[in-house]
C-alpha positions as CSV (number, residue, x, y, z in Angstrom):
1,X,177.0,171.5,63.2
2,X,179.8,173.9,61.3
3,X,176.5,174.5,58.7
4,X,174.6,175.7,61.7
5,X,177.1,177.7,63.6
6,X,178.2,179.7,59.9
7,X,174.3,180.3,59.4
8,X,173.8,181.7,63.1
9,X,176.7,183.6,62.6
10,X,175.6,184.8,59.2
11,X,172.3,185.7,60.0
12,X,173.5,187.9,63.4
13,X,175.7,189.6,60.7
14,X,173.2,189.7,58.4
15,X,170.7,191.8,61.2
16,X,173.7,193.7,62.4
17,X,174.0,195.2,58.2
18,X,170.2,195.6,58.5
19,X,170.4,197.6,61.5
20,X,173.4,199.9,60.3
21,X,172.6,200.4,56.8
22,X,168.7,200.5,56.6
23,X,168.3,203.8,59.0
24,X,171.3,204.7,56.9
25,X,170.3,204.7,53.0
26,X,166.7,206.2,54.8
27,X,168.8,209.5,56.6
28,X,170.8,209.6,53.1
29,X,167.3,209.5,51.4
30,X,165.8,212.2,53.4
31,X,169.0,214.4,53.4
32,X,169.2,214.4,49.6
33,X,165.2,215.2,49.4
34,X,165.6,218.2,52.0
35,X,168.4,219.8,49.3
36,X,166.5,219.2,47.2
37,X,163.5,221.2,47.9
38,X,165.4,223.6,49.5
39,X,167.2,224.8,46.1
40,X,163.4,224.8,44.8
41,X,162.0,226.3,48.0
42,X,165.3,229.1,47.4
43,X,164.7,229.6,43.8
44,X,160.1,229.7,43.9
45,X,161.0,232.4,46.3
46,X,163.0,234.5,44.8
47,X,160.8,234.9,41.8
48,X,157.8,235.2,44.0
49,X,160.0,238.1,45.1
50,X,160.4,239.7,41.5
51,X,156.7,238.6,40.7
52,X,155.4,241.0,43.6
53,X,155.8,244.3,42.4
54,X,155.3,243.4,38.4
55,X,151.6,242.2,39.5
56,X,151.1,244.8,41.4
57,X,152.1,247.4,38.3
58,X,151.1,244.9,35.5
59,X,154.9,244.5,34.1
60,X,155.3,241.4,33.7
61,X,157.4,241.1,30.2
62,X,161.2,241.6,32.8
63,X,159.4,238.9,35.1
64,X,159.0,236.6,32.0
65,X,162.1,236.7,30.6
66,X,164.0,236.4,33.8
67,X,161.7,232.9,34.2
68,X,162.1,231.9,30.6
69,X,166.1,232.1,31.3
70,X,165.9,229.6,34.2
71,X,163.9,227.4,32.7
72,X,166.3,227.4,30.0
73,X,168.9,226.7,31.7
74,X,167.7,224.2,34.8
75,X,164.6,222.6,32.7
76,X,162.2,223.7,35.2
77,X,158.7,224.7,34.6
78,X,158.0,228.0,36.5
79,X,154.1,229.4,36.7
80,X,153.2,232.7,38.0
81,X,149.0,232.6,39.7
82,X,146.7,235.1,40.7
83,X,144.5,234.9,43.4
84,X,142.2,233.5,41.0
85,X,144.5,230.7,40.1
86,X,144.5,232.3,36.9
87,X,148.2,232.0,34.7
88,X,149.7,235.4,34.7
89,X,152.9,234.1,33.0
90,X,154.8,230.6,32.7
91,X,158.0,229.4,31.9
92,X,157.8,226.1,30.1
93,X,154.8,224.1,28.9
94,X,152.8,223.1,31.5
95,X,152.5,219.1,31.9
96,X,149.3,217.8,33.0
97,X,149.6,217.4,36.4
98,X,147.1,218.0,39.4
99,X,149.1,221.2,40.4
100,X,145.7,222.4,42.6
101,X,146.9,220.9,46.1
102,X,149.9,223.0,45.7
103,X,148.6,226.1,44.2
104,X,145.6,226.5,46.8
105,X,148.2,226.2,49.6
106,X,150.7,228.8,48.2
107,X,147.4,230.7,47.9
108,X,146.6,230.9,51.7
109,X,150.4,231.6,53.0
110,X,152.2,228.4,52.9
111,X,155.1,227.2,51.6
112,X,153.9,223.7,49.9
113,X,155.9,220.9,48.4
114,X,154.7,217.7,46.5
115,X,155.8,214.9,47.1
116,X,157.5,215.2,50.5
117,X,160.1,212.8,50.5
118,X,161.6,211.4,47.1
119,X,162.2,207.7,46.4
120,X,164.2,206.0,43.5
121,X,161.3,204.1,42.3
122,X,159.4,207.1,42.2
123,X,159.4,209.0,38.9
124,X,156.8,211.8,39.7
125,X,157.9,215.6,39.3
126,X,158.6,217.6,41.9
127,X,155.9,220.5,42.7
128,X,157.2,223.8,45.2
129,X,154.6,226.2,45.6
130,X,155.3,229.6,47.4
131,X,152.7,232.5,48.2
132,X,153.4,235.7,46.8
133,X,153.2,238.4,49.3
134,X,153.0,242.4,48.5
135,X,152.4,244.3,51.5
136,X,151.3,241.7,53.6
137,X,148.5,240.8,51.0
138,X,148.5,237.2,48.9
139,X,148.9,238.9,45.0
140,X,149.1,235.0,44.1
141,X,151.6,232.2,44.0
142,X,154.6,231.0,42.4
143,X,155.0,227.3,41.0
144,X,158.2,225.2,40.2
145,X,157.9,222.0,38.3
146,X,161.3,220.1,38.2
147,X,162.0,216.7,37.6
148,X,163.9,214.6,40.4
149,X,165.9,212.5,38.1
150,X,169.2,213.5,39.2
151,X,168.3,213.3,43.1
152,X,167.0,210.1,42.5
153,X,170.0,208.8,40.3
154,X,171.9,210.1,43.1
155,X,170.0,208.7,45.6
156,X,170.4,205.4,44.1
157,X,174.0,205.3,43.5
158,X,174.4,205.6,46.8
159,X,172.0,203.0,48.4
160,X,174.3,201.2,45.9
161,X,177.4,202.0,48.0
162,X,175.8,201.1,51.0
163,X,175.1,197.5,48.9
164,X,178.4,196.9,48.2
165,X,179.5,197.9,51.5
166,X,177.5,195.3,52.5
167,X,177.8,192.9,50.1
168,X,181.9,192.8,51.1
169,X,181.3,193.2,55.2
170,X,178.8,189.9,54.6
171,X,181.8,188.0,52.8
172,X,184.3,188.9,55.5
173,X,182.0,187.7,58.1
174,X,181.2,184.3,56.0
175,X,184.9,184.1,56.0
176,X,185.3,185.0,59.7
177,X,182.5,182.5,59.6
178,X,183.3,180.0,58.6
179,X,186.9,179.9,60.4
180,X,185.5,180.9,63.7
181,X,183.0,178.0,63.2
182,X,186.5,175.8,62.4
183,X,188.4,176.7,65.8
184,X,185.2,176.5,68.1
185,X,184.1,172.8,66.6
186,X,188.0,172.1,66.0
187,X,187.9,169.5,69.5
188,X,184.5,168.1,68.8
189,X,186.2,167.0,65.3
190,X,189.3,165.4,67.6
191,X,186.3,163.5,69.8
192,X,184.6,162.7,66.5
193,X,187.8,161.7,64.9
194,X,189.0,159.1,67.9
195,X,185.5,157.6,68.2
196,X,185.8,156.8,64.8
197,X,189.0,154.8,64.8
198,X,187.9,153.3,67.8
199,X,185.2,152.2,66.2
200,X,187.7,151.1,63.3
201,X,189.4,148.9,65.7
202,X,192.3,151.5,66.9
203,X,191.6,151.3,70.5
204,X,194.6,153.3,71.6
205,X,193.1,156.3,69.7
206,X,192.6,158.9,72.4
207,X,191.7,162.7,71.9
208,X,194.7,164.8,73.3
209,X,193.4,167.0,77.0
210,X,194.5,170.4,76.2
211,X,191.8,171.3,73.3
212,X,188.8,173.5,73.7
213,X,187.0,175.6,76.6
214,X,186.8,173.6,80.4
215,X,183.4,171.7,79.9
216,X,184.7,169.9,76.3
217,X,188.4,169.3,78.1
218,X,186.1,167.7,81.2
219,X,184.2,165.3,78.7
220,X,187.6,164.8,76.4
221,X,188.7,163.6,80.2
222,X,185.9,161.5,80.6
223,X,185.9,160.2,77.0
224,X,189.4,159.1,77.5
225,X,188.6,157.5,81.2
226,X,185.7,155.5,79.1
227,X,188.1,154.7,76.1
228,X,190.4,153.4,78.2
229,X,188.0,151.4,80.4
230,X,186.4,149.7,77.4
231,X,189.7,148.7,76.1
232,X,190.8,147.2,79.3
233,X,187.8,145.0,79.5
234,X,188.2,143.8,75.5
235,X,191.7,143.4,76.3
236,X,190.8,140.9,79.3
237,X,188.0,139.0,77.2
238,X,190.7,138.4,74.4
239,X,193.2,137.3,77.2
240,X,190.9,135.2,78.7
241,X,189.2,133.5,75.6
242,X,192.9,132.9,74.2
243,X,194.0,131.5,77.1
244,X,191.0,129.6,78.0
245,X,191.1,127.8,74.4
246,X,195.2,127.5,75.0
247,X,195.1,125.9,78.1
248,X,192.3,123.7,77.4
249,X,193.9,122.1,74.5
250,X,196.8,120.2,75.8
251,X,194.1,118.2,78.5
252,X,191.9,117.8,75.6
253,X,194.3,116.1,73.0
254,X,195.3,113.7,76.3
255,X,191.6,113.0,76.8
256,X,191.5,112.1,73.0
257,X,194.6,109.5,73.1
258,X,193.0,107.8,76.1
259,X,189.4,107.8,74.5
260,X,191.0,106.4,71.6
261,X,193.6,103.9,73.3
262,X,190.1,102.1,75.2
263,X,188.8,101.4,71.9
264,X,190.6,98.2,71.5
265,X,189.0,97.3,74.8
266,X,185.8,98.1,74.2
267,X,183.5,95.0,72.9
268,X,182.0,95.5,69.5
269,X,178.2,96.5,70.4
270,X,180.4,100.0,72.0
271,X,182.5,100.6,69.4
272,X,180.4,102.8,68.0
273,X,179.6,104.9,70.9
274,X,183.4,105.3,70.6
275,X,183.5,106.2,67.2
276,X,181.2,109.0,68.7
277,X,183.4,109.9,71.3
278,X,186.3,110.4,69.0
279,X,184.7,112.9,66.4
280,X,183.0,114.6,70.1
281,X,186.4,115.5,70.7
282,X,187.6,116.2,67.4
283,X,184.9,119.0,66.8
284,X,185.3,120.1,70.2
285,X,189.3,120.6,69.4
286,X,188.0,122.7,66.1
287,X,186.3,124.8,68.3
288,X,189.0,125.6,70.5
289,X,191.5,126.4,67.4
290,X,188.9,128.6,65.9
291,X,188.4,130.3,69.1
292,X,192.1,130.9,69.4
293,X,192.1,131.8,65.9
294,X,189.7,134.3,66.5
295,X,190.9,135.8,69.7
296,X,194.4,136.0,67.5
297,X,193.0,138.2,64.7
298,X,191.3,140.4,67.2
299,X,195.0,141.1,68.8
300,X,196.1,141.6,65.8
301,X,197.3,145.7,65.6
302,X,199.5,146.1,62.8
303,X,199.0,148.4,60.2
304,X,198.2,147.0,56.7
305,X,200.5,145.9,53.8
306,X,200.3,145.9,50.5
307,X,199.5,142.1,49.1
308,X,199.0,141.4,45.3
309,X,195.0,140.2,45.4
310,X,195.4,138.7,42.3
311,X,198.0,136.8,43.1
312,X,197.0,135.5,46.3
313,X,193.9,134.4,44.8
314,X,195.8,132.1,42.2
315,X,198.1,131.1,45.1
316,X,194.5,129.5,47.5
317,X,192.5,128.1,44.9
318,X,195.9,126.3,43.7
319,X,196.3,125.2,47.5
320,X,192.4,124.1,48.0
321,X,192.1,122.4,44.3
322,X,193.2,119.0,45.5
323,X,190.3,118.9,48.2
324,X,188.1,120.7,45.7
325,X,189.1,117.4,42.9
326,X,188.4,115.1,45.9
327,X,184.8,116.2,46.8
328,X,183.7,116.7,43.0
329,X,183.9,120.4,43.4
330,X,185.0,122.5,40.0
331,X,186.8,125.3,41.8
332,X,188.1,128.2,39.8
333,X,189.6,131.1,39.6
334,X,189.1,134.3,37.6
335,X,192.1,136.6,38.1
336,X,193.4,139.8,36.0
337,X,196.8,139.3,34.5
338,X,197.5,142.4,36.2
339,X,198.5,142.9,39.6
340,X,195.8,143.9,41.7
341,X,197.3,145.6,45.1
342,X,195.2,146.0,48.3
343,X,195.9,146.6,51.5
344,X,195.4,144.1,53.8
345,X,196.3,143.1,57.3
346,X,199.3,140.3,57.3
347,X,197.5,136.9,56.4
348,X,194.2,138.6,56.6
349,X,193.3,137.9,52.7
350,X,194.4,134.6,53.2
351,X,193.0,133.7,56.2
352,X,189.8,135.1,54.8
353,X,189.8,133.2,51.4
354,X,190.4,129.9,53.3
355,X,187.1,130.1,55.7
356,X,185.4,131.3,52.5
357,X,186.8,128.5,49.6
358,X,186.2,125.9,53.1
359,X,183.0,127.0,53.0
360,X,182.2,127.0,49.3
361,X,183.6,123.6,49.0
362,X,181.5,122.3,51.5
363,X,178.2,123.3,50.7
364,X,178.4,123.4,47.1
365,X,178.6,119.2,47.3
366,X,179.7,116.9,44.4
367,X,179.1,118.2,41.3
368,X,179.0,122.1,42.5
369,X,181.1,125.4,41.5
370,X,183.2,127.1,43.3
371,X,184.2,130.5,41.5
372,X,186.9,132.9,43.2
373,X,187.4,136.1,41.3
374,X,189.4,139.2,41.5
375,X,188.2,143.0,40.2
376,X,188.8,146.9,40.7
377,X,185.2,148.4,41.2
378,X,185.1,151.8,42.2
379,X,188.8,152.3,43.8
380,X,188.3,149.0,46.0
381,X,189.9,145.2,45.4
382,X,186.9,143.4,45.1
383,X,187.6,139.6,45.8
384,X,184.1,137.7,45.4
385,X,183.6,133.5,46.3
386,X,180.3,132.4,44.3
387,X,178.9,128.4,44.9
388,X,176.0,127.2,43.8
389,X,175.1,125.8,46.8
390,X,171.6,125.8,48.8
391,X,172.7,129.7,49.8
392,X,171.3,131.3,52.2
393,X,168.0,134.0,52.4
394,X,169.2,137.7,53.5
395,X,168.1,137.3,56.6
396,X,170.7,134.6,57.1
397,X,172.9,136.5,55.8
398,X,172.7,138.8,58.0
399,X,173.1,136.5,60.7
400,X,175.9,134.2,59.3
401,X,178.6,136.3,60.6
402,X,177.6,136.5,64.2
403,X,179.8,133.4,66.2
404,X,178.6,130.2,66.6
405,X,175.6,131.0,64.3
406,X,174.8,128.2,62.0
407,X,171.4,127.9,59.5
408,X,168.7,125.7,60.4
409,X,169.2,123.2,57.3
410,X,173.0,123.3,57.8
411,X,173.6,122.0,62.1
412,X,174.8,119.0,60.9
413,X,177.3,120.5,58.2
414,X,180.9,120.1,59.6
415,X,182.2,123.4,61.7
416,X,182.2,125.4,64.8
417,X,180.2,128.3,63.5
418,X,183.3,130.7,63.5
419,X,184.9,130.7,60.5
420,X,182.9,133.6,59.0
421,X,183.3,135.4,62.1
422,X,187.0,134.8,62.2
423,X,186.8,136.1,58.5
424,X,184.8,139.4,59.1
425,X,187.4,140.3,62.2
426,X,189.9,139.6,59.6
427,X,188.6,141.9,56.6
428,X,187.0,144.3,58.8
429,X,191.1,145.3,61.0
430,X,192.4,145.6,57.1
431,X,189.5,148.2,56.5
432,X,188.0,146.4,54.1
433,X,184.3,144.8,54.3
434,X,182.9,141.4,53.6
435,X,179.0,141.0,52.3
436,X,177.1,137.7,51.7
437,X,174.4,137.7,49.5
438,X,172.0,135.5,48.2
439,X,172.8,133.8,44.5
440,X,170.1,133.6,41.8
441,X,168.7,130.8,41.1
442,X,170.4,129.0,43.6
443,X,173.8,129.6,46.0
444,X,175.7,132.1,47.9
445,X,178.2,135.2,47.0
446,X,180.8,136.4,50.0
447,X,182.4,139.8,48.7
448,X,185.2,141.1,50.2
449,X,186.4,144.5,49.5
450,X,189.8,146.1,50.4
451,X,191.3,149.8,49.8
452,X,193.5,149.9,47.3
453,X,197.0,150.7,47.4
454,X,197.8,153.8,45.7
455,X,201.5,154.5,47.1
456,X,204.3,154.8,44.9
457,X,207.2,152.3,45.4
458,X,211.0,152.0,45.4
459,X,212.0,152.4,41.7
460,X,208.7,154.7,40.7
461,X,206.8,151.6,40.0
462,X,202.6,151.1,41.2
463,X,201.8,148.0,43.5
């Protein structure tokens, strides 16, 4: 929108210039042609004065020298005619030129010029042609040949003037522009800017009420009322999910213990409709802790930290490696020796690479991979989690992070469906992003990328 409010502005200034400076260089054209051929118009007389009465007597030789001295002296080719159009004496040689317009209408009484208005891409001569009178009779005419360099040379230089002129008035107003364009657009940038950390997760970003004209303070108003609206409705889904999954815990693990204390009553044929029973209320108790986990990392506002990637990565797969040894999983970890810092919600990382490892172990199966490794690509912490498990096709993973979403081959796979949600809300309120993509031949990849930290420390050290 700034590119299209410079260019309107531009091109208003841009017709104003036209406007000013076209009629302009034309009146400066047309005032430099008129002085022009009026020195000509001054000097053709004058000798059509002097030619009169040497016609008349035949004494031309004075007449001839006085011509021979201006031409001399100006360059310009002067040609006395009789009625006849025959040359009674010249100054100058004579260049071939169609001089007959000029001379037949200095012979019947008028004062002609050729061209009438000079241009500086013409290069032509200019012709004058007055009518030499002697007692009210036409003895001839007079003709001046002169070359317009200098008018047009001047003609030009200023047309160049008016150029530069307004060459530097259209860089003021790109300028004026371009910071006009700045303050009008300057609360549409505060709306822009709060939608987008909104959008980030920052839901007490608001736009502040006293910017801009009346209509965009009304819909910074009205953005505000909606902002705040919104956020009072996530607030009370958070509340109520958290405190749904809190409250329902406590009843559930009491269910449990009496589930599980009439199994010793129960005759053998229902013991294992008990058995059922039990893991019922064990997944169901998953559920609510992933739930509340969930509703937790949502709450969660505070800003980042700075964590050690590298480090943290060692730290998990050291923590999971026992499961991984008891499932038949080779789990590993590819780390840099150097630090690698990101910034990263408290416990987010972790969090994160827990669902992810959890669910690398458990479909890669006995005799899988699990691979967790740590890189810089392009000014981002790039953590990636590689199995070789049956994957998933990108379509599902598309899907995978939506809640409660399980693949078709995988409903029976142990889980509630949430911990790549809960992992997503996790990477996604430390600004980073987390990707699944398909494995060749066979598996899945989950990337996670984080900014990196590029604050110095206490001690001029890098983290």
């Amino acid at each position: 929108m700034r590119r299209r409010l410079v260019t309107t502005y531009l091109l208003l200034a841009c017709l104003v210039l036209l406007a000013l400076e076209v009629p302009l260089g034309l009146v400066m054209s047309g005032r430099t042609t008129q002085a022009l051929l009026a020195d000509r118009l001054a000097d053709a007389t004058r000798f059509a004065a002097l030619v009169a009465p040497a016609m008349r007597g035949g004494e031309l030789e004075p007449v001839r020298a006085e011509l021979t001295r201006y031409h001399d002296l100006y360059g310009i080719v002067v040609i006395v005619v009789d009625q006849n159009r025959r040359v009674v004496t010249h100054a100058g040689a004579r260049p071939g030129l169609d001089t007959d317009p000029v001379v037949r209408g200095a012979l019947a009484g008028r004062q002609v010029s050729s061209p009438t208005n000079v241009w500086p891409w013409q290069r032509s001569s200019l012709l004058v042609a007055v009518p030499v009178y002697e007692g009210g009779e036409v003895l001839g005419g007079v003709l001046t040949i002169s070359s317009t360099e200098r008018a047009r040379g001047s003609m030009l230089f200023a047309w160049s003037v008016l150029g530069v002129v307004g060459l530097v008035a259209l860089v003021g107003s790109l300028v004026a522009a371009v910071r006009l364009a700045r303050w009008v657009l300057r609360p549409v940038l505060s709306l822009d800017t709060a939608v987008h950390e909104i959008t980030a997760g920052d839901s007490t970003a608001r736009v502040p009420h006293a910017l801009g004209p009346p209509e965009l303070r009304r819909l910074t108003t009205s953005f505000n009322e909606m902002a705040d609206t919104v956020s009072d409705a996530l607030e009370r889904q958070r509340l109520f999910v958290a405190h749904a999954s809190h409250q329902l815990r406590n009843p559930l693990t009491v269910l449990r213990l009496r589930v599980e204390g009439l199994g010793d009553m129960l005759p053998l044929a229902a013991r294992a409709e008990h058995h059922l029973a039990l893991e019922e209320s064990d997944r169901l108790s998953r559920v609510l802790d992933s739930l509340l986990a969930l509703a937790r990392a949502e709450w969660d506002g505070r800003p980042p930290i700075t964590v050690d990637a590298a480090e943290l990565v060692a730290a998990r797969v050291e923590a999971w490696r026992p499961l991984a040894d008891q499932r038949g999983v080779a789990l590993t970890a590819e780390v840099p020796t150097e630090p690698v810092p990101a910034e990263a919600a408290d416990t987010a990382l972790d969090q994160a690479l827990d669902a992810l490892i959890d669910n690398g172990l458990k479909f890669a199966g006995a005799g899988g991979q699990v691979t967790v490794s740590v890189e810089v690509v392009a000014g981002r912490a790039v953590v990636t989690v590689r199995d070789d498990g049956p994957g998933m096709t990108a379509d599902q993973c598309r899907l995978a992070t939506r809640r409660f979403w399980r693949a078709p081959n995988t409903q029976n796979v142990d889980g509630a469906g949430l911990g790549l949600s809960i992992a997503t809300v996790l990477v996604e309120a430390s600004g980073g992003t987390l990707t699944l993509t398909p494995r060749e031949p066979r598996g899945l990849v989950a990337r996670v990328r984080l900014r990196l930290h590029r604050a110095e420390i206490t001690g001029g050290a890098r983290v």
